[in-house]
Amino acid sequence: MAKPKVAFYWCASCGGCEEAVVDLAENILKVVEAVEFVLWPVAMDFKIKDVEALQDGEIAVSFINGGIRTGEQEHVAKLLRKKSGLVVAFGACAHLGGVPGLANFSNRDRIFDYVYHKSPSVDNPERIVPQEKTVVREGELTLPEFYNTVHTLDQVIDVDYYLPGCAPPPDLIMNAVEAILTGNLPEKGAVLSPDKSLCDTCKRKVTKPEKTVIREIKRVHEVMLDPEKCFLDQGIICVGPATRDGCGERCINANMPCRGCFGPTSRVDDQGAKFLSALASIIDADSEDAINKITDSIADPAGIFYFYSLPASMLKRRLDI
Amino acid sequence: MSKRITIDPITRLEGHGKIEIFLDDRGDVDKVYFQVPELRGFEIFSVGRPAEEMPRITPKICGVCPTTHHICSTKALDDLFKVEPPPAAKKLRELMYSAFMLEDHTLHFFFLGGPDFVVGPSAPPAERNILGVIAKVGLEIAGKVIKLRKECRDIITLFGGRVIHPVCGLPGGISKPLTEDDRQRIAEVAKGGIEFARFALQIFDDVVLKNKEYVALVTGDIYRHETYYMGMVDKNNKVNFYDGDIRIVTPEGKEFAKFKPREYLSHIAERVEPWTYVKFPYLRKVGWKGFSEGIESGVYRVAPLARLNVSDGMATPLAQAEYERMYETLGGKPVHNTLAFHWARLIEALYAAERMHELAQDREITDPHVRNIPTSTPQEGIGIVEAPRGTLIHHYKTDRHGIITEANLIVATVNNAAAICMSIEKAAKGLIRGGKVSDGLLNMVEMAFRAYDPCFACATHSLTGRTPLSVNIRDSGGSIIRTITRQ
Amino acid sequence: MKDFEPRIIGFLCNWCSYAGADAAGSARKIYPPNVKVIRVMCTGRIDPQFVLKAFQSGADGVLILGCHPGDCHYKEGNYNALRRFHLLRTMLAQFGIEKDRVRLDWVSASEAEKFVATVNDMVKKVKILGPLRKTAVA
């Protein structure tokens, strides 16, 4: 029996998802033995033409990481969709947009304007900006179109499964690979990680009082962080209640609060709104003034509540620019 | 702005780094362009974010070297909040950082840049990869590389919670102290690291320096540029990755400038070209004279060889001996041979391991006092570290509540962007004559390119580091006569 | 934007404000038809996702009306709404949604006048602001 064909591709990503695969260490050999890679730019010949030459659906599964920011990325994503039986959104950026998705609070013109004109180190009196097409003395040079908005993978193609995390942890990657190889898969659209909140398994749960209340919000740099106590109970914003479990509480173990890279559970459409609701419900104040005083001390609520998931949110981006 | 044209993406699929080579009527190389086709805009979406979140935001620039961005950002916060970390915190940050440098440098030599040498520059591409290296040096050694990588990454995880995008950095310190058990474990790993780095240097000796063909390549003109160099030095002008002043030397090796991180804007400016998303830094005081070398051109280089060129030596004994040996072998300072970046990288790996060992021996490092809480009003902060791939600068301005109002990032690989273009062009000019393209061309070009260990994830704050290249060779009419693509 | 007619979603609590709106209607009071009313059992039931859903679906404004503090049929519901509201408005401002597009007010069952005045005022302010989406998502 022929080995199933697998593609691993990156879009607007950082390379961390590739590193996560390399971090499988000895397990990677198991994977390489079980499947045939037809595309994996970081590790082998980049042969997009070979992919084009394949039959539709010939690739068993394509793992795609990174959000969609350029025309080129969208094009390759669509090509892989056509050629693949299954597509897995690999990592927070493909799943939710990820940290680079925070760019949706801005737009293309503002990014270009700062990067190429306003940045204090730029010296650009001729006001040059990169062009999709440049005629030079020798001929013509092209660059891919840069979109105004970062999109999640499932906003440009149909996605079968999601592997969450920034980057996905090795055990979840291996579980997903095994599930695919054995065909033992949940229903389409599932996120391949436990469907409960981070707080459910957090080691600090035992220190949580019967009813957590917040009288004052603190930022991480303003106070000493208790290594045992629930962060919310310390008045530190921790997005754990609105975040799916399965990461092994990596950030909490380093004595830092969660920022939500696994995205929400299946019962939530909008991670930021859900966290807002959870946070507001533990504010210990009744009068409008007292409530506002506490909530006003939250620095950058949209940026923190949608740290990883702005492109996947209901509003997706800033609406006025 | 020219008018917007939507381009058919079919012609641009060979992804993440594109080289266009134009030939003249004689079929010789007229001009080469190296293009980076992506951008993500970290500077812009950092605006509005709380400053203390920056060490968690900026690592997402690059999953290959997130520790670099994390530490650099944390140092920018120290400066922003005017808070001095306790001694143990500084040492722990440098310890974590040394583990990272050791891991990244050895990985590059064995997995990425090394195969060109270890397996041989003219070996078939199918063999010029890690598997070829394993075949050449044996499985046991490959196992050692993998083991060291894992040990170093476990150390980073111990501090940072996660090795891909650590989270432990805070203005004025780090989030948790080091236990005595872990200290001992790290000291052991560092000891193994020293042995391993020495062993890697031995391989370099045996495989490269004892091979006339390779030595000719290393010292040949195709891979040589007389440029300025920039890098960080400690108070004794010794190489330092974590902290110090920035020193620039001329192509003759004379000190041209030495400055504090806060003064970087007086020394560095960036040029924009319309045909690539990446910017080209150059020395402001010399000026932009195009993609050219020499004392009149503001093009400078960073990364391992540059750091060794700007310094007066290494701060640890074994690395210092190797440093002396390199300059003796290659005929004194500065060395302009691009392929010597590989040698310098291994000397730095040895230094990183020795430094790691020194720090792990330091009893003060397990002091539970690892944080000072900032008390002053933030306004502006600049942090600089030496990334594996060169000088990295994070510059933040905030309002009085510590919300970012402006962020400027000059990323390691970007400093080398102009030099990389020049190296590719020079290699191509040396290898294509009269329209004849030798089969080894792409690899020779890639060797020029790989010596810098370029990370275009960083460069554009977007691309994944290991760039698949495509080379279009066009005749004088601009038509493509040949396209070569390879990872 | 003379002929711009804003689309406003009104979440009205069953026990006070919905009855107040009913009273306004029974009394034949004239008020602009821009508010599409959704009856909820309590303002405490309004998940912030509902408000986002309204904006996502094309609303230019969202009006939340509930019982006066102390009058909540479920004792605490309107306080829960109050705790969420201010933070939600702050967060929505970061999405470019101006504060005047989101409003929380207390209208009891007997306050038909106040209901009309609130709707009038809201419509007037949103008209001045104009349509919410100025750019397509691309």
PDB file of C-alpha atoms in Angstrom, chain A residues 83-279:
ATOM      1  CA  LYS A  83      -5.294  18.654  -4.253  1.00  0.00           C
ATOM      2  CA  SER A  84      -5.962  17.452  -0.696  1.00  0.00           C
ATOM      3  CA  GLY A  85      -8.432  15.120   0.935  1.00  0.00           C
ATOM      4  CA  LEU A  86      -8.004  16.871   4.272  1.00  0.00           C
ATOM      5  CA  VAL A  87      -6.739  20.306   5.228  1.00  0.00           C
ATOM      6  CA  VAL A  88      -5.594  20.978   8.785  1.00  0.00           C
ATOM      7  CA  ALA A  89      -5.108  24.563   9.986  1.00  0.00           C
ATOM      8  CA  PHE A  90      -1.877  24.160  11.912  1.00  0.00           C
ATOM      9  CA  GLY A  91      -1.215  26.585  14.763  1.00  0.00           C
ATOM     10  CA  ALA A  92      -2.774  29.770  16.081  1.00  0.00           C
ATOM     11  CA  CYS A  93      -2.193  31.914  12.965  1.00  0.00           C
ATOM     12  CA  ALA A  94      -3.977  29.586  10.544  1.00  0.00           C
ATOM     13  CA  HIS A  95      -6.625  28.810  13.174  1.00  0.00           C
ATOM     14  CA  LEU A  96      -7.339  32.331  14.483  1.00  0.00           C
ATOM     15  CA  GLY A  97      -5.030  34.789  12.713  1.00  0.00           C
ATOM     16  CA  GLY A  98      -2.539  34.791  15.578  1.00  0.00           C
ATOM     17  CA  VAL A  99      -0.485  37.706  16.872  1.00  0.00           C
ATOM     18  CA  PRO A 100       0.176  39.033  13.335  1.00  0.00           C
ATOM     19  CA  GLY A 101      -3.610  39.287  13.105  1.00  0.00           C
ATOM     20  CA  LEU A 102      -3.415  42.264  15.484  1.00  0.00           C
ATOM     21  CA  ALA A 103      -2.549  44.125  12.271  1.00  0.00           C
ATOM     22  CA  ASN A 104      -6.312  44.203  11.673  1.00  0.00           C
ATOM     23  CA  PHE A 105      -6.432  47.142  14.093  1.00  0.00           C
ATOM     24  CA  SER A 106      -4.579  48.931  11.307  1.00  0.00           C
ATOM     25  CA  ASN A 107      -4.504  48.680   7.521  1.00  0.00           C
ATOM     26  CA  ARG A 108      -2.136  48.384   4.584  1.00  0.00           C
ATOM     27  CA  ASP A 109      -1.684  52.118   4.018  1.00  0.00           C
ATOM     28  CA  ARG A 110      -0.792  52.760   7.645  1.00  0.00           C
ATOM     29  CA  ILE A 111       1.671  49.883   7.710  1.00  0.00           C
ATOM     30  CA  PHE A 112       3.390  51.034   4.529  1.00  0.00           C
ATOM     31  CA  ASP A 113       3.340  54.651   5.651  1.00  0.00           C
ATOM     32  CA  TYR A 114       5.140  53.848   8.889  1.00  0.00           C
ATOM     33  CA  VAL A 115       7.526  51.200   7.658  1.00  0.00           C
ATOM     34  CA  TYR A 116       8.663  53.072   4.545  1.00  0.00           C
ATOM     35  CA  HIS A 117       8.230  56.748   5.518  1.00  0.00           C
ATOM     36  CA  LYS A 118       7.730  57.525   9.184  1.00  0.00           C
ATOM     37  CA  SER A 119      10.021  55.040  10.919  1.00  0.00           C
ATOM     38  CA  PRO A 120      12.802  57.047  12.603  1.00  0.00           C
ATOM     39  CA  SER A 121      15.558  55.049  10.918  1.00  0.00           C
ATOM     40  CA  VAL A 122      14.146  55.375   7.393  1.00  0.00           C
ATOM     41  CA  ASP A 123      15.751  57.875   5.073  1.00  0.00           C
ATOM     42  CA  ASN A 124      13.473  57.976   2.067  1.00  0.00           C
ATOM     43  CA  PRO A 125      13.247  61.507   0.614  1.00  0.00           C
ATOM     44  CA  GLU A 126      12.026  60.137  -2.723  1.00  0.00           C
ATOM     45  CA  ARG A 127       9.113  58.498  -0.889  1.00  0.00           C
ATOM     46  CA  ILE A 128       9.678  55.104  -2.498  1.00  0.00           C
ATOM     47  CA  VAL A 129       7.214  52.346  -1.580  1.00  0.00           C
ATOM     48  CA  PRO A 130       7.502  48.712  -2.678  1.00  0.00           C
ATOM     49  CA  GLN A 131       5.376  48.083  -5.744  1.00  0.00           C
ATOM     50  CA  GLU A 132       3.636  45.022  -7.079  1.00  0.00           C
ATOM     51  CA  LYS A 133       5.340  45.823 -10.344  1.00  0.00           C
ATOM     52  CA  THR A 134       8.610  47.713 -10.782  1.00  0.00           C
ATOM     53  CA  VAL A 135      10.189  48.494 -14.118  1.00  0.00           C
ATOM     54  CA  VAL A 136      13.953  48.564 -13.704  1.00  0.00           C
ATOM     55  CA  ARG A 137      16.489  49.255 -16.437  1.00  0.00           C
ATOM     56  CA  GLU A 138      16.874  45.548 -17.070  1.00  0.00           C
ATOM     57  CA  GLY A 139      13.224  44.558 -17.044  1.00  0.00           C
ATOM     58  CA  GLU A 140      10.282  44.111 -14.734  1.00  0.00           C
ATOM     59  CA  LEU A 141      10.155  42.892 -11.123  1.00  0.00           C
ATOM     60  CA  THR A 142       7.042  41.801  -9.282  1.00  0.00           C
ATOM     61  CA  LEU A 143       5.939  41.390  -5.672  1.00  0.00           C
ATOM     62  CA  PRO A 144       2.802  39.685  -4.353  1.00  0.00           C
ATOM     63  CA  GLU A 145      -0.228  41.803  -3.469  1.00  0.00           C
ATOM     64  CA  PHE A 146      -0.315  42.768   0.206  1.00  0.00           C
ATOM     65  CA  TYR A 147      -3.867  42.614   1.602  1.00  0.00           C
ATOM     66  CA  ASN A 148      -5.513  45.176   3.813  1.00  0.00           C
ATOM     67  CA  THR A 149      -6.664  42.520   6.259  1.00  0.00           C
ATOM     68  CA  VAL A 150      -5.199  39.344   7.761  1.00  0.00           C
ATOM     69  CA  HIS A 151      -7.524  36.386   7.228  1.00  0.00           C
ATOM     70  CA  THR A 152      -7.708  33.052   8.986  1.00  0.00           C
ATOM     71  CA  LEU A 153      -7.204  30.022   6.777  1.00  0.00           C
ATOM     72  CA  ASP A 154     -10.879  29.034   6.907  1.00  0.00           C
ATOM     73  CA  GLN A 155     -11.849  32.452   5.596  1.00  0.00           C
ATOM     74  CA  VAL A 156     -10.187  31.648   2.274  1.00  0.00           C
ATOM     75  CA  ILE A 157     -10.578  27.862   2.005  1.00  0.00           C
ATOM     76  CA  ASP A 158     -12.602  25.094   3.595  1.00  0.00           C
ATOM     77  CA  VAL A 159     -10.767  23.637   6.612  1.00  0.00           C
ATOM     78  CA  ASP A 160     -11.409  20.154   7.990  1.00  0.00           C
ATOM     79  CA  TYR A 161      -9.565  20.294  11.334  1.00  0.00           C
ATOM     80  CA  TYR A 162      -7.701  22.723  13.529  1.00  0.00           C
ATOM     81  CA  LEU A 163      -4.536  22.095  15.487  1.00  0.00           C
ATOM     82  CA  PRO A 164      -4.378  24.950  17.989  1.00  0.00           C
ATOM     83  CA  GLY A 165      -1.502  26.662  19.787  1.00  0.00           C
ATOM     84  CA  CYS A 166       1.380  29.018  19.268  1.00  0.00           C
ATOM     85  CA  ALA A 167       3.032  26.697  18.390  1.00  0.00           C
ATOM     86  CA  PRO A 168       1.044  23.445  18.783  1.00  0.00           C
ATOM     87  CA  PRO A 169       2.679  21.237  21.439  1.00  0.00           C
ATOM     88  CA  PRO A 170       4.351  17.998  20.304  1.00  0.00           C
ATOM     89  CA  ASP A 171       1.856  15.651  21.973  1.00  0.00           C
ATOM     90  CA  LEU A 172      -1.092  17.254  20.187  1.00  0.00           C
ATOM     91  CA  ILE A 173       0.769  17.105  16.879  1.00  0.00           C
ATOM     92  CA  MET A 174       1.463  13.409  17.349  1.00  0.00           C
ATOM     93  CA  ASN A 175      -2.122  12.713  18.417  1.00  0.00           C
ATOM     94  CA  ALA A 176      -3.380  14.473  15.312  1.00  0.00           C
ATOM     95  CA  VAL A 177      -1.024  12.577  13.013  1.00  0.00           C
ATOM     96  CA  GLU A 178      -2.047   9.267  14.564  1.00  0.00           C
ATOM     97  CA  ALA A 179      -5.730  10.137  14.319  1.00  0.00           C
ATOM     98  CA  ILE A 180      -5.333  10.969  10.640  1.00  0.00           C
ATOM     99  CA  LEU A 181      -3.289   7.852   9.871  1.00  0.00           C
ATOM    100  CA  THR A 182      -5.776   5.564  11.593  1.00  0.00           C
ATOM    101  CA  GLY A 183      -8.798   7.448  10.308  1.00  0.00           C
ATOM    102  CA  ASN A 184      -9.957   7.781  13.880  1.00  0.00           C
ATOM    103  CA  LEU A 185     -11.122  11.357  13.480  1.00  0.00           C
ATOM    104  CA  PRO A 186     -13.784  13.463  15.179  1.00  0.00           C
ATOM    105  CA  GLU A 187     -16.433  15.265  13.143  1.00  0.00           C
ATOM    106  CA  LYS A 188     -15.300  17.780  10.542  1.00  0.00           C
ATOM    107  CA  GLY A 189     -14.490  21.220  11.871  1.00  0.00           C
ATOM    108  CA  ALA A 190     -13.222  19.954  15.221  1.00  0.00           C
ATOM    109  CA  VAL A 191     -10.328  21.515  17.069  1.00  0.00           C
ATOM    110  CA  LEU A 192      -7.961  18.668  17.940  1.00  0.00           C
ATOM    111  CA  SER A 193      -7.597  19.473  21.632  1.00  0.00           C
ATOM    112  CA  PRO A 194      -9.777  18.919  24.733  1.00  0.00           C
ATOM    113  CA  ASP A 195     -13.005  20.909  24.639  1.00  0.00           C
ATOM    114  CA  LYS A 196     -12.803  22.502  28.072  1.00  0.00           C
ATOM    115  CA  SER A 197     -11.297  25.656  29.466  1.00  0.00           C
ATOM    116  CA  LEU A 198      -7.721  26.083  30.602  1.00  0.00           C
ATOM    117  CA  CYS A 199      -8.866  26.750  34.175  1.00  0.00           C
ATOM    118  CA  ASP A 200     -10.231  23.212  34.367  1.00  0.00           C
ATOM    119  CA  THR A 201      -6.767  21.689  34.497  1.00  0.00           C
ATOM    120  CA  CYS A 202      -4.749  24.676  35.738  1.00  0.00           C
ATOM    121  CA  LYS A 203      -2.582  23.762  38.746  1.00  0.00           C
ATOM    122  CA  ARG A 204      -3.577  27.030  40.361  1.00  0.00           C
ATOM    123  CA  LYS A 205      -7.232  26.020  40.437  1.00  0.00           C
ATOM    124  CA  VAL A 206      -6.826  24.686  43.973  1.00  0.00           C
ATOM    125  CA  THR A 207      -5.905  28.166  45.186  1.00  0.00           C
ATOM    126  CA  LYS A 208      -9.007  29.698  43.640  1.00  0.00           C
ATOM    127  CA  PRO A 209     -11.447  30.909  46.264  1.00  0.00           C
ATOM    128  CA  GLU A 210     -15.118  29.892  46.122  1.00  0.00           C
ATOM    129  CA  LYS A 211     -15.908  33.156  44.391  1.00  0.00           C
ATOM    130  CA  THR A 212     -13.118  35.073  42.687  1.00  0.00           C
ATOM    131  CA  VAL A 213     -13.598  38.813  42.958  1.00  0.00           C
ATOM    132  CA  ILE A 214     -11.574  41.632  41.472  1.00  0.00           C
ATOM    133  CA  ARG A 215     -11.359  44.967  43.195  1.00  0.00           C
ATOM    134  CA  GLU A 216      -8.312  46.188  41.363  1.00  0.00           C
ATOM    135  CA  ILE A 217      -6.666  45.251  38.061  1.00  0.00           C
ATOM    136  CA  LYS A 218      -2.890  44.984  38.025  1.00  0.00           C
ATOM    137  CA  ARG A 219      -0.504  44.701  35.090  1.00  0.00           C
ATOM    138  CA  VAL A 220       2.177  42.009  35.117  1.00  0.00           C
ATOM    139  CA  HIS A 221       5.061  44.440  35.555  1.00  0.00           C
ATOM    140  CA  GLU A 222       3.452  46.327  38.434  1.00  0.00           C
ATOM    141  CA  VAL A 223       3.416  43.609  41.104  1.00  0.00           C
ATOM    142  CA  MET A 224       5.295  40.578  42.288  1.00  0.00           C
ATOM    143  CA  LEU A 225       3.562  37.547  40.793  1.00  0.00           C
ATOM    144  CA  ASP A 226       2.570  34.837  43.260  1.00  0.00           C
ATOM    145  CA  PRO A 227       3.724  31.537  41.705  1.00  0.00           C
ATOM    146  CA  GLU A 228       0.914  29.522  43.343  1.00  0.00           C
ATOM    147  CA  LYS A 229      -2.158  31.705  43.220  1.00  0.00           C
ATOM    148  CA  CYS A 230      -4.757  32.063  40.433  1.00  0.00           C
ATOM    149  CA  PHE A 231      -3.763  35.095  38.361  1.00  0.00           C
ATOM    150  CA  LEU A 232      -7.270  36.536  38.201  1.00  0.00           C
ATOM    151  CA  ASP A 233      -7.450  36.276  41.948  1.00  0.00           C
ATOM    152  CA  GLN A 234      -4.248  38.353  42.018  1.00  0.00           C
ATOM    153  CA  GLY A 235      -5.974  40.964  39.866  1.00  0.00           C
ATOM    154  CA  ILE A 236      -3.833  40.009  36.851  1.00  0.00           C
ATOM    155  CA  ILE A 237      -5.574  39.543  33.503  1.00  0.00           C
ATOM    156  CA  CYS A 238      -5.358  35.873  32.506  1.00  0.00           C
ATOM    157  CA  VAL A 239      -7.391  34.755  29.493  1.00  0.00           C
ATOM    158  CA  GLY A 240      -7.557  31.158  30.770  1.00  0.00           C
ATOM    159  CA  PRO A 241     -11.342  31.126  31.389  1.00  0.00           C
ATOM    160  CA  ALA A 242     -12.023  31.872  27.698  1.00  0.00           C
ATOM    161  CA  THR A 243      -9.293  29.605  26.354  1.00  0.00           C
ATOM    162  CA  ARG A 244      -9.328  25.980  25.309  1.00  0.00           C
ATOM    163  CA  ASP A 245      -7.226  23.509  27.227  1.00  0.00           C
ATOM    164  CA  GLY A 246      -4.477  21.247  25.917  1.00  0.00           C
ATOM    165  CA  CYS A 247      -1.339  23.386  26.006  1.00  0.00           C
ATOM    166  CA  GLY A 248      -0.029  21.978  29.286  1.00  0.00           C
ATOM    167  CA  GLU A 249      -0.243  25.478  30.838  1.00  0.00           C
ATOM    168  CA  ARG A 250       3.186  26.371  29.451  1.00  0.00           C
ATOM    169  CA  CYS A 251       2.948  30.079  30.235  1.00  0.00           C
ATOM    170  CA  ILE A 252       1.445  29.533  33.680  1.00  0.00           C
ATOM    171  CA  ASN A 253       4.389  27.215  34.450  1.00  0.00           C
ATOM    172  CA  ALA A 254       6.723  30.129  33.717  1.00  0.00           C
ATOM    173  CA  ASN A 255       4.671  32.192  36.188  1.00  0.00           C
ATOM    174  CA  MET A 256       3.024  34.279  33.512  1.00  0.00           C
ATOM    175  CA  PRO A 257      -0.695  34.547  32.679  1.00  0.00           C
ATOM    176  CA  CYS A 258      -2.442  32.996  29.669  1.00  0.00           C
ATOM    177  CA  ARG A 259      -3.010  35.051  26.504  1.00  0.00           C
ATOM    178  CA  GLY A 260      -5.335  32.609  24.775  1.00  0.00           C
ATOM    179  CA  CYS A 261      -3.320  31.039  21.954  1.00  0.00           C
ATOM    180  CA  PHE A 262      -5.513  27.914  21.832  1.00  0.00           C
ATOM    181  CA  GLY A 263      -8.603  29.952  21.036  1.00  0.00           C
ATOM    182  CA  PRO A 264     -11.998  29.387  22.655  1.00  0.00           C
ATOM    183  CA  THR A 265     -13.935  26.174  23.296  1.00  0.00           C
ATOM    184  CA  SER A 266     -16.549  24.966  20.796  1.00  0.00           C
ATOM    185  CA  ARG A 267     -19.310  26.750  22.672  1.00  0.00           C
ATOM    186  CA  VAL A 268     -17.867  30.202  22.019  1.00  0.00           C
ATOM    187  CA  ASP A 269     -17.994  32.224  18.810  1.00  0.00           C
ATOM    188  CA  ASP A 270     -15.910  35.170  19.902  1.00  0.00           C
ATOM    189  CA  GLN A 271     -13.078  34.667  22.362  1.00  0.00           C
ATOM    190  CA  GLY A 272     -12.628  38.340  23.232  1.00  0.00           C
ATOM    191  CA  ALA A 273     -16.288  38.978  23.959  1.00  0.00           C
ATOM    192  CA  LYS A 274     -16.485  35.821  26.034  1.00  0.00           C
ATOM    193  CA  PHE A 275     -13.489  36.799  28.103  1.00  0.00           C
ATOM    194  CA  LEU A 276     -14.893  40.280  28.586  1.00  0.00           C
ATOM    195  CA  SER A 277     -18.041  38.713  29.955  1.00  0.00           C
ATOM    196  CA  ALA A 278     -16.127  36.420  32.295  1.00  0.00           C
ATOM    197  CA  LEU A 279     -13.953  39.237  33.577  1.00  0.00           C
TER     198      LEU A 279
END
